[in-house]
Tab-separated table of N, CA and C in Angstrom:
chain	number	residue	atom	x	y	z
A	1	MET	N	-22.308	30.913	29.479
A	1	MET	CA	-22.197	31.447	27.994
A	1	MET	C	-20.941	31.256	27.790
A	2	TYR	N	-19.553	31.763	28.505
A	2	TYR	CA	-18.514	32.099	28.384
A	2	TYR	C	-17.529	30.791	28.327
A	3	LYS	N	-18.833	30.280	29.202
A	3	LYS	CA	-18.215	28.460	29.362
A	3	LYS	C	-18.484	28.251	27.555
A	4	LEU	N	-19.436	27.959	27.816
A	4	LEU	CA	-19.862	27.257	26.157
A	4	LEU	C	-18.306	27.549	25.088
A	5	ALA	N	-18.343	28.933	25.145
A	5	ALA	CA	-17.800	29.624	24.024
A	5	ALA	C	-16.036	28.740	24.300
A	6	PHE	N	-15.741	28.396	25.292
A	6	PHE	CA	-14.531	28.199	25.924
A	6	PHE	C	-14.712	26.125	25.084
A	7	ILE	N	-15.493	25.885	25.032
A	7	ILE	CA	-15.546	24.612	25.364
A	7	ILE	C	-15.415	24.543	23.923
A	8	ILE	N	-16.813	24.517	23.551
A	8	ILE	CA	-16.559	24.726	21.723
A	8	ILE	C	-15.564	24.345	20.639
A	9	PRO	N	-14.116	25.715	20.804
A	9	PRO	CA	-13.581	25.853	20.073
A	9	PRO	C	-12.502	24.202	20.740
A	10	PHE	N	-12.181	23.731	22.151
A	10	PHE	CA	-11.432	22.663	22.169
A	10	PHE	C	-11.999	21.046	22.022
A	11	LEU	N	-13.288	21.480	21.561
A	11	LEU	CA	-14.303	20.650	21.169
A	11	LEU	C	-13.838	19.777	19.515
A	12	LEU	N	-14.245	20.351	19.314
A	12	LEU	CA	-13.446	20.520	18.062
A	12	LEU	C	-12.123	20.577	17.631
A	13	LEU	N	-11.266	20.758	18.272
A	13	LEU	CA	-9.652	20.455	17.821
A	13	LEU	C	-10.096	18.775	18.482
A	14	GLY	N	-9.907	18.288	19.994
A	14	GLY	CA	-9.864	17.216	20.527
A	14	GLY	C	-11.008	16.069	19.226
A	15	CYS	N	-11.034	15.913	17.758
A	15	CYS	CA	-12.349	15.977	17.511
A	15	CYS	C	-12.007	15.117	16.239
A	16	GLY	N	-10.786	15.934	15.599
A	16	GLY	CA	-9.868	15.994	14.840
A	16	GLY	C	-9.487	14.300	14.749
A	17	SER	N	-9.654	14.503	13.002
A	17	SER	CA	-9.034	12.830	12.245
A	17	SER	C	-7.405	13.154	13.431
A	18	ASP	N	-7.365	11.971	12.945
A	18	ASP	CA	-5.577	11.042	13.032
A	18	ASP	C	-4.858	11.384	12.185
A	19	LYS	N	-4.620	11.849	10.717
A	19	LYS	CA	-4.422	11.402	9.990
A	19	LYS	C	-3.415	12.289	10.067
A	20	GLY	N	-2.187	10.861	9.558
A	20	GLY	CA	-0.468	10.529	9.969
A	20	GLY	C	-0.506	10.213	10.735
A	21	ASN	N	-1.313	9.956	12.010
A	21	ASN	CA	-0.850	9.213	13.085
A	21	ASN	C	-1.291	7.877	12.998
A	22	ILE	N	-0.356	7.604	12.059
A	22	ILE	CA	-0.202	5.163	12.940
A	22	ILE	C	0.916	5.469	13.117
A	23	SER	N	1.133	3.772	13.559
A	23	SER	CA	1.399	3.149	14.679
A	23	SER	C	2.302	2.106	12.761
A	24	LYS	N	3.148	2.265	13.128
A	24	LYS	CA	4.583	1.440	12.462
A	24	LYS	C	3.361	-0.268	11.887
A	25	SER	N	3.020	-0.399	12.892
A	25	SER	CA	2.771	-2.298	12.636
A	25	SER	C	1.131	-1.634	12.307
A	26	ASP	N	0.502	-0.955	12.180
A	26	ASP	CA	-0.757	-0.737	11.275
A	26	ASP	C	-0.325	-0.425	9.893
A	27	THR	N	1.204	0.204	9.786
A	27	THR	CA	1.740	0.271	8.502
A	27	THR	C	1.791	-1.098	8.087
A	28	THR	N	2.766	-1.567	8.231
A	28	THR	CA	2.716	-3.244	8.191
A	28	THR	C	1.566	-3.636	8.359
A	29	ASP	N	0.082	-4.169	9.094
A	29	ASP	CA	-0.924	-4.465	9.063
A	29	ASP	C	-1.415	-3.873	7.077
A	30	ILE	N	-1.318	-3.129	6.770
A	30	ILE	CA	-2.449	-2.318	6.172
A	30	ILE	C	-1.334	-3.087	4.753
A	31	LEU	N	-0.132	-3.197	4.768
A	31	LEU	CA	0.889	-3.610	3.438
A	31	LEU	C	0.391	-4.905	2.993
A	32	ASN	N	0.212	-5.479	3.907
A	32	ASN	CA	0.342	-6.796	4.264
A	32	ASN	C	-1.206	-6.928	3.799
A	33	LYS	N	-2.181	-6.551	4.143
A	33	LYS	CA	-3.844	-6.537	4.112
A	33	LYS	C	-4.188	-6.217	2.332
A	34	ALA	N	-2.670	-5.480	2.016
A	34	ALA	CA	-3.335	-4.901	0.379
A	34	ALA	C	-2.688	-5.799	-0.341
A	35	LEU	N	-1.303	-5.934	0.240
A	35	LEU	CA	-0.412	-7.624	-0.985
A	35	LEU	C	-1.317	-8.400	-1.056
A	36	ASN	N	-1.697	-9.386	-0.065
A	36	ASN	CA	-2.427	-10.324	0.766
A	36	ASN	C	-3.610	-9.985	0.275
A	37	ASN	N	-4.603	-9.891	-0.651
A	37	ASN	CA	-5.859	-10.146	-0.742
A	37	ASN	C	-6.272	-11.115	-2.186
A	38	SER	N	-7.209	-11.566	-2.204
A	38	SER	CA	-7.715	-12.490	-3.216
A	38	SER	C	-7.842	-11.823	-4.700
A	39	LEU	N	-8.222	-10.653	-4.098
A	39	LEU	CA	-8.562	-9.658	-5.744
A	39	LEU	C	-7.309	-9.629	-6.349
A	40	LEU	N	-6.217	-9.206	-5.324
A	40	LEU	CA	-4.919	-8.550	-5.698
A	40	LEU	C	-4.232	-10.557	-6.413
A	41	ASN	N	-4.503	-11.138	-6.275
A	41	ASN	CA	-3.789	-12.362	-6.160
A	41	ASN	C	-4.977	-13.149	-7.273
A	42	ASN	N	-5.531	-12.318	-7.780
A	42	ASN	CA	-6.977	-13.806	-8.645
A	42	ASN	C	-5.996	-12.198	-10.537
A	43	SER	N	-5.741	-11.690	-9.680
A	43	SER	CA	-5.240	-9.897	-10.768
A	43	SER	C	-3.955	-10.554	-11.974
A	44	LEU	N	-3.544	-11.192	-11.063
A	44	LEU	CA	-1.454	-10.663	-11.210
A	44	LEU	C	-1.254	-12.398	-11.372
A	45	PRO	N	-0.674	-12.321	-12.508
A	45	PRO	CA	-0.598	-13.286	-13.463
A	45	PRO	C	0.020	-14.836	-12.640
A	46	ALA	N	-0.129	-16.063	-13.123
A	46	ALA	CA	0.337	-17.068	-11.795
A	46	ALA	C	1.846	-16.975	-11.742
A	47	TYR	N	1.988	-16.665	-12.932
A	47	TYR	CA	3.813	-17.047	-13.304
A	47	TYR	C	4.572	-16.084	-12.129
A	48	PHE	N	4.356	-15.392	-11.294
A	48	PHE	CA	4.476	-14.563	-10.572
A	48	PHE	C	4.301	-15.030	-8.992
A	49	SER	N	3.626	-16.107	-9.193
A	49	SER	CA	3.073	-16.905	-7.815
A	49	SER	C	4.472	-17.047	-6.876
A	50	LYS	N	5.071	-17.929	-7.594
A	50	LYS	CA	6.653	-18.279	-6.965
A	50	LYS	C	7.396	-17.364	-7.143
A	51	GLN	N	7.679	-15.823	-7.117
A	51	GLN	CA	8.864	-14.849	-7.118
A	51	GLN	C	8.013	-13.897	-5.871
A	52	THR	N	9.334	-13.589	-5.477
A	52	THR	CA	10.332	-12.462	-4.705
A	52	THR	C	9.478	-11.395	-4.776
A	53	LEU	N	8.472	-10.961	-4.470
A	53	LEU	CA	7.826	-9.701	-4.684
A	53	LEU	C	8.597	-8.658	-4.654
A	54	LYS	N	9.580	-7.033	-5.496
A	54	LYS	CA	9.908	-6.622	-4.571
A	54	LYS	C	9.705	-5.360	-4.939
A	55	ILE	N	9.599	-4.844	-3.581
A	55	ILE	CA	8.693	-2.922	-3.129
A	55	ILE	C	10.369	-2.161	-3.479
A	56	ILE	N	9.419	-1.031	-4.440
A	56	ILE	CA	10.851	-0.027	-4.916
A	56	ILE	C	10.553	1.045	-4.010
A	57	ARG	N	11.374	1.543	-2.837
A	57	ARG	CA	11.296	2.392	-2.120
A	57	ARG	C	10.860	3.568	-2.320
A	58	SER	N	9.933	4.335	-1.645
A	58	SER	CA	9.602	5.553	-2.432
A	58	SER	C	9.831	6.206	-0.877
A	59	PRO	N	9.319	7.886	-1.390
A	59	PRO	CA	8.955	8.715	-0.227
A	59	PRO	C	7.758	8.327	0.876
A	60	PHE	N	6.818	7.848	0.129
A	60	PHE	CA	5.809	7.319	1.215
A	60	PHE	C	5.742	6.328	2.136
A	61	LEU	N	7.193	5.415	2.637
A	61	LEU	CA	7.500	4.940	3.019
A	61	LEU	C	8.390	5.063	3.363
A	62	LYS	N	9.022	5.336	4.575
A	62	LYS	CA	10.576	5.930	5.670
A	62	LYS	C	10.843	4.573	5.981
A	63	ASP	N	10.512	3.603	6.236
A	63	ASP	CA	10.546	2.290	7.098
A	63	ASP	C	10.470	1.054	5.933
A	64	ASP	N	11.512	0.126	5.995
A	64	ASP	CA	11.248	-1.429	5.200
A	64	ASP	C	9.767	-1.309	6.505
A	65	HIS	N	9.001	-2.403	5.819
A	65	HIS	CA	8.040	-2.984	7.288
A	65	HIS	C	8.187	-4.678	6.113
A	66	PRO	N	8.128	-5.090	7.295
A	66	PRO	CA	8.006	-6.193	6.907
A	66	PRO	C	6.825	-7.396	6.857
A	67	CYS	N	6.686	-7.193	5.149
A	67	CYS	CA	5.472	-7.832	4.668
A	67	CYS	C	5.709	-9.294	3.928
A	68	TYR	N	5.238	-9.608	3.826
A	68	TYR	CA	4.823	-11.200	2.963
A	68	TYR	C	4.341	-11.100	1.459
A	69	LYS	N	4.559	-11.661	1.025
A	69	LYS	CA	3.225	-12.598	-0.359
A	69	LYS	C	4.183	-13.587	-0.674
A	70	ASN	N	3.672	-13.841	-1.433
A	70	ASN	CA	3.263	-15.758	-1.818
A	70	ASN	C	4.058	-16.399	-0.880
A	71	GLY	N	4.257	-16.116	0.590
A	71	GLY	CA	4.834	-16.843	1.212
A	71	GLY	C	6.145	-16.427	1.810
A	72	LYS	N	7.337	-15.804	0.760
A	72	LYS	CA	7.937	-14.670	1.147
A	72	LYS	C	7.258	-13.592	1.585
A	73	GLN	N	9.145	-13.736	2.763
A	73	GLN	CA	9.218	-11.980	2.841
A	73	GLN	C	9.567	-10.610	1.515
A	74	VAL	N	8.788	-9.724	1.518
A	74	VAL	CA	8.643	-8.682	0.381
A	74	VAL	C	10.239	-8.111	0.570
A	75	VAL	N	10.906	-7.641	-0.293
A	75	VAL	CA	12.096	-7.180	-0.224
A	75	VAL	C	12.206	-5.676	-0.767
A	76	TYR	N	12.786	-4.462	-0.364
A	76	TYR	CA	12.566	-3.466	-0.911
A	76	TYR	C	13.810	-2.741	-1.638
A	77	VAL	N	13.856	-2.508	-2.256
A	77	VAL	CA	14.305	-2.361	-3.349
A	77	VAL	C	15.036	-0.429	-3.697
A	78	ASN	N	15.956	-0.746	-4.319
A	78	ASN	CA	15.926	1.134	-4.560
A	78	ASN	C	16.075	1.462	-6.465
A	79	ILE	N	15.919	0.179	-7.113
A	79	ILE	CA	16.191	0.303	-8.106
A	79	ILE	C	15.265	-0.490	-8.628
A	80	ASP	N	14.300	0.003	-10.143
A	80	ASP	CA	12.768	-1.042	-10.241
A	80	ASP	C	13.350	-1.989	-11.877
A	81	SER	N	14.182	-3.030	-11.738
A	81	SER	CA	14.750	-4.052	-12.719
A	81	SER	C	13.139	-4.082	-13.734
A	82	SER	N	12.189	-3.459	-13.537
A	82	SER	CA	11.342	-3.678	-14.618
A	82	SER	C	10.912	-2.726	-15.772
A	83	ASP	N	11.860	-2.338	-15.309
A	83	ASP	CA	11.923	-0.763	-16.433
A	83	ASP	C	12.475	-1.351	-17.877
A	84	SER	N	11.929	-0.568	-19.097
A	84	SER	CA	12.330	-1.027	-20.333
A	84	SER	C	13.420	-1.087	-20.310
A	85	LYS	N	14.148	-0.391	-20.000
A	85	LYS	CA	15.649	-0.380	-20.264
A	85	LYS	C	17.079	-1.719	-18.839
A	86	LEU	N	16.082	-1.895	-18.777
A	86	LEU	CA	16.535	-3.215	-18.013
A	86	LEU	C	16.181	-4.453	-17.774
A	87	SER	N	14.464	-4.811	-18.405
A	87	SER	CA	14.806	-5.646	-17.971
A	87	SER	C	13.997	-6.961	-19.391
A	88	ASP	N	14.059	-8.069	-19.212
A	88	ASP	CA	13.859	-8.838	-20.573
A	88	ASP	C	12.831	-9.018	-20.420
A	89	TRP	N	11.290	-9.624	-21.044
A	89	TRP	CA	10.206	-9.816	-21.823
A	89	TRP	C	10.280	-11.275	-21.498
A	90	ARG	N	10.913	-11.689	-21.620
A	90	ARG	CA	10.953	-13.974	-22.036
A	90	ARG	C	11.369	-13.782	-20.267
A	91	ASN	N	11.998	-12.596	-19.155
A	91	ASN	CA	11.922	-13.786	-17.618
A	91	ASN	C	11.454	-12.107	-17.086
A	92	PRO	N	9.717	-11.254	-16.838
A	92	PRO	CA	9.593	-10.694	-16.253
A	92	PRO	C	9.990	-10.442	-14.593
A	93	LYS	N	10.666	-9.327	-13.472
A	93	LYS	CA	10.704	-8.985	-13.090
A	93	LYS	C	9.227	-9.018	-12.066
A	94	PHE	N	9.038	-9.037	-10.873
A	94	PHE	CA	7.846	-9.076	-9.559
A	94	PHE	C	7.820	-8.190	-9.099
A	95	TYR	N	7.606	-6.554	-9.324
A	95	TYR	CA	8.537	-5.601	-9.000
A	95	TYR	C	7.284	-4.867	-8.779
A	96	ALA	N	6.817	-4.336	-7.146
A	96	ALA	CA	5.879	-2.998	-7.735
A	96	ALA	C	6.663	-1.830	-6.819
A	97	LYS	N	5.650	-0.638	-7.050
A	97	LYS	CA	6.337	0.801	-7.092
A	97	LYS	C	4.464	1.304	-6.465
A	98	LEU	N	4.781	1.456	-5.153
A	98	LEU	CA	4.194	2.475	-4.561
A	98	LEU	C	3.451	4.058	-4.547
A	99	ASP	N	2.599	4.488	-5.507
A	99	ASP	CA	2.755	5.607	-5.666
A	99	ASP	C	2.080	6.388	-5.166
A	100	GLU	N	1.640	5.691	-4.375
A	100	GLU	CA	0.376	6.460	-3.038
A	100	GLU	C	0.454	5.057	-2.047
A	101	PHE	N	0.537	6.939	-1.320
A	101	PHE	CA	0.173	5.686	1.068
A	101	PHE	C	-0.437	6.610	1.627
A	102	THR	N	-1.556	6.786	1.993
A	102	THR	CA	-2.278	8.449	2.451
A	102	THR	C	-3.042	7.452	3.742
A	103	ILE	N	-2.427	8.114	4.213
A	103	ILE	CA	-3.444	7.385	6.072
A	103	ILE	C	-4.453	8.856	5.425
A	104	MET	N	-5.464	8.384	5.740
A	104	MET	CA	-6.783	9.012	5.674
A	104	MET	C	-7.749	9.229	7.075
A	105	SER	N	-7.539	8.666	7.835
A	105	SER	CA	-7.375	9.040	9.205
A	105	SER	C	-7.014	8.271	9.940
A	106	SER	N	-7.027	7.236	11.739
A	106	SER	CA	-6.841	6.358	12.441
A	106	SER	C	-7.394	5.165	11.868
A	107	ASP	N	-8.120	5.380	10.828
A	107	ASP	CA	-8.855	3.872	10.656
A	107	ASP	C	-9.425	4.082	9.251
A	108	LYS	N	-8.424	4.787	8.321
A	108	LYS	CA	-8.833	4.580	6.990
A	108	LYS	C	-7.718	5.418	5.987
A	109	ALA	N	-7.169	3.819	5.140
A	109	ALA	CA	-6.165	4.213	4.918
A	109	ALA	C	-6.008	3.583	2.809
A	110	LYS	N	-5.129	4.466	2.073
A	110	LYS	CA	-4.772	4.624	0.382
A	110	LYS	C	-3.821	4.019	-0.078
A	111	LEU	N	-3.859	2.891	-1.397
A	111	LEU	CA	-2.964	2.681	-1.863
A	111	LEU	C	-2.275	2.718	-2.971
A	112	SER	N	-1.670	3.086	-3.584
A	112	SER	CA	-1.666	3.215	-5.012
A	112	SER	C	-0.663	2.721	-5.792
A	113	LEU	N	-0.381	0.573	-5.904
A	113	LEU	CA	0.259	0.280	-6.879
A	113	LEU	C	0.772	-0.026	-8.135
A	114	THR	N	1.530	0.510	-8.161
A	114	THR	CA	1.879	-0.845	-10.387
A	114	THR	C	2.790	-1.461	-9.820
A	115	PHE	N	2.167	-2.494	-10.806
A	115	PHE	CA	3.382	-3.388	-11.233
A	115	PHE	C	3.223	-3.297	-13.023
A	116	ARG	N	4.590	-2.941	-13.329
A	116	ARG	CA	4.655	-1.827	-14.647
A	116	ARG	C	5.271	-3.294	-15.854
A	117	SER	N	5.505	-4.912	-15.179
A	117	SER	CA	5.611	-5.550	-15.805
A	117	SER	C	4.461	-6.540	-16.628
A	118	THR	N	3.597	-6.210	-15.755
A	118	THR	CA	2.713	-6.877	-15.944
A	118	THR	C	1.336	-5.208	-16.912
A	119	GLY	N	1.497	-4.408	-15.980
A	119	GLY	CA	1.087	-3.290	-16.904
A	119	GLY	C	-0.447	-3.423	-15.992
A	120	GLN	N	-0.382	-3.285	-14.698
A	120	GLN	CA	-1.672	-3.220	-14.403
A	120	GLN	C	-1.382	-2.192	-12.933
A	121	TRP	N	-2.096	-1.675	-12.390
A	121	TRP	CA	-2.664	-0.094	-11.618
A	121	TRP	C	-3.466	-0.138	-10.591
A	122	PHE	N	-3.006	-0.341	-9.374
A	122	PHE	CA	-4.222	-0.963	-8.602
A	122	PHE	C	-4.298	0.267	-7.432
A	123	LEU	N	-5.970	0.684	-7.586
A	123	LEU	CA	-6.274	1.171	-6.134
A	123	LEU	C	-7.296	0.556	-5.081
A	124	ILE	N	-5.870	0.403	-3.542
A	124	ILE	CA	-6.784	-0.033	-3.281
A	124	ILE	C	-7.054	1.127	-1.957
A	125	GLU	N	-8.574	0.619	-1.262
A	125	GLU	CA	-8.940	1.446	0.550
A	125	GLU	C	-8.737	0.047	0.888
A	126	LEU	N	-8.439	1.187	2.372
A	126	LEU	CA	-8.753	-0.275	3.674
A	126	LEU	C	-8.569	0.328	5.248
A	127	ARG	N	-9.983	-0.361	5.301
A	127	ARG	CA	-10.188	0.142	6.890
A	127	ARG	C	-10.263	-0.464	7.830
A	128	LYS	N	-10.203	0.149	9.239
A	128	LYS	CA	-10.660	-0.210	10.013
A	128	LYS	C	-11.437	-0.343	11.007
A	129	SER	N	-11.326	-1.520	11.610
A	129	SER	CA	-12.920	-1.879	12.515
A	129	SER	C	-12.483	-2.896	13.691
A	130	CYS	N	-12.867	-3.117	14.517
A	130	CYS	CA	-12.443	-3.775	15.885
A	130	CYS	C	-10.968	-3.961	15.673
A	131	GLY	N	-9.898	-3.380	15.146
A	131	GLY	CA	-8.325	-4.064	15.910
A	131	GLY	C	-8.308	-3.642	14.093
A	132	VAL	N	-9.074	-4.466	13.590
A	132	VAL	CA	-8.718	-5.228	11.876
A	132	VAL	C	-8.978	-4.672	11.194
A	133	TRP	N	-6.813	-4.193	9.873
A	133	TRP	CA	-6.986	-3.713	8.896
A	133	TRP	C	-8.482	-4.977	7.434
A	134	THR	N	-9.279	-4.117	7.133
A	134	THR	CA	-9.894	-4.542	5.971
A	134	THR	C	-10.106	-3.813	4.552
A	135	LEU	N	-9.639	-4.449	2.915
A	135	LEU	CA	-10.143	-4.534	1.988
A	135	LEU	C	-11.604	-3.356	2.261
A	136	SER	N	-11.932	-2.145	1.277
A	136	SER	CA	-12.915	-1.586	1.711
A	136	SER	C	-13.360	-1.355	0.473
A	137	SER	N	-12.619	-1.089	-0.728
A	137	SER	CA	-12.217	-0.150	-1.745
A	137	SER	C	-10.665	-1.315	-2.634
A	138	PHE	N	-11.715	-1.758	-3.770
A	138	PHE	CA	-10.636	-2.370	-4.719
A	138	PHE	C	-10.739	-1.983	-5.976
A	139	LYS	N	-10.033	-1.455	-6.900
A	139	LYS	CA	-9.963	-1.158	-8.879
A	139	LYS	C	-9.114	-1.460	-9.347
A	140	GLU	N	-9.233	-1.907	-9.933
A	140	GLU	CA	-7.632	-2.261	-11.080
A	140	GLU	C	-7.809	-1.654	-12.481
A	141	ASN	N	-6.870	-1.096	-12.625
A	141	ASN	CA	-6.198	-0.713	-13.736
A	141	ASN	C	-5.778	-0.615	-14.922
A	142	GLN	N	-5.580	-0.657	-15.894
A	142	GLN	CA	-4.470	-1.431	-17.159
A	142	GLN	C	-3.010	0.586	-17.253
A	143	LEU	N	-1.636	0.361	-16.945
A	143	LEU	CA	-1.086	1.058	-17.387
A	143	LEU	C	-1.330	1.698	-18.967
């Protein structure tokens, strides 16, 4: 009985989730899958299909990750030029803001992306199976 009392807490601690512990390459894979899925592509106006995506830096990402959208490398910026004070409605800019990036466990992540110039907000969940991140949930909302 004494051994069992010692083993149970050890097992409970050892079987906890890996929340927050994810590699830089997994983070990059998650971002690439979220930005390059057909549901997101079909929801964004074709007008942006030839523009370089700019992601506004946020506290959710400590580093710039080498991601691609529309065959071009994503650029990380500090200012959102789609802000109404800076934008020209005749020439909208392709900016995304990462409002949430949560690693729920070593095989589940959740993102919230807004594209203010299009008035769209996306909630995306991904799961990792057999070493590959795939879309598990996608919701589109209007701002």
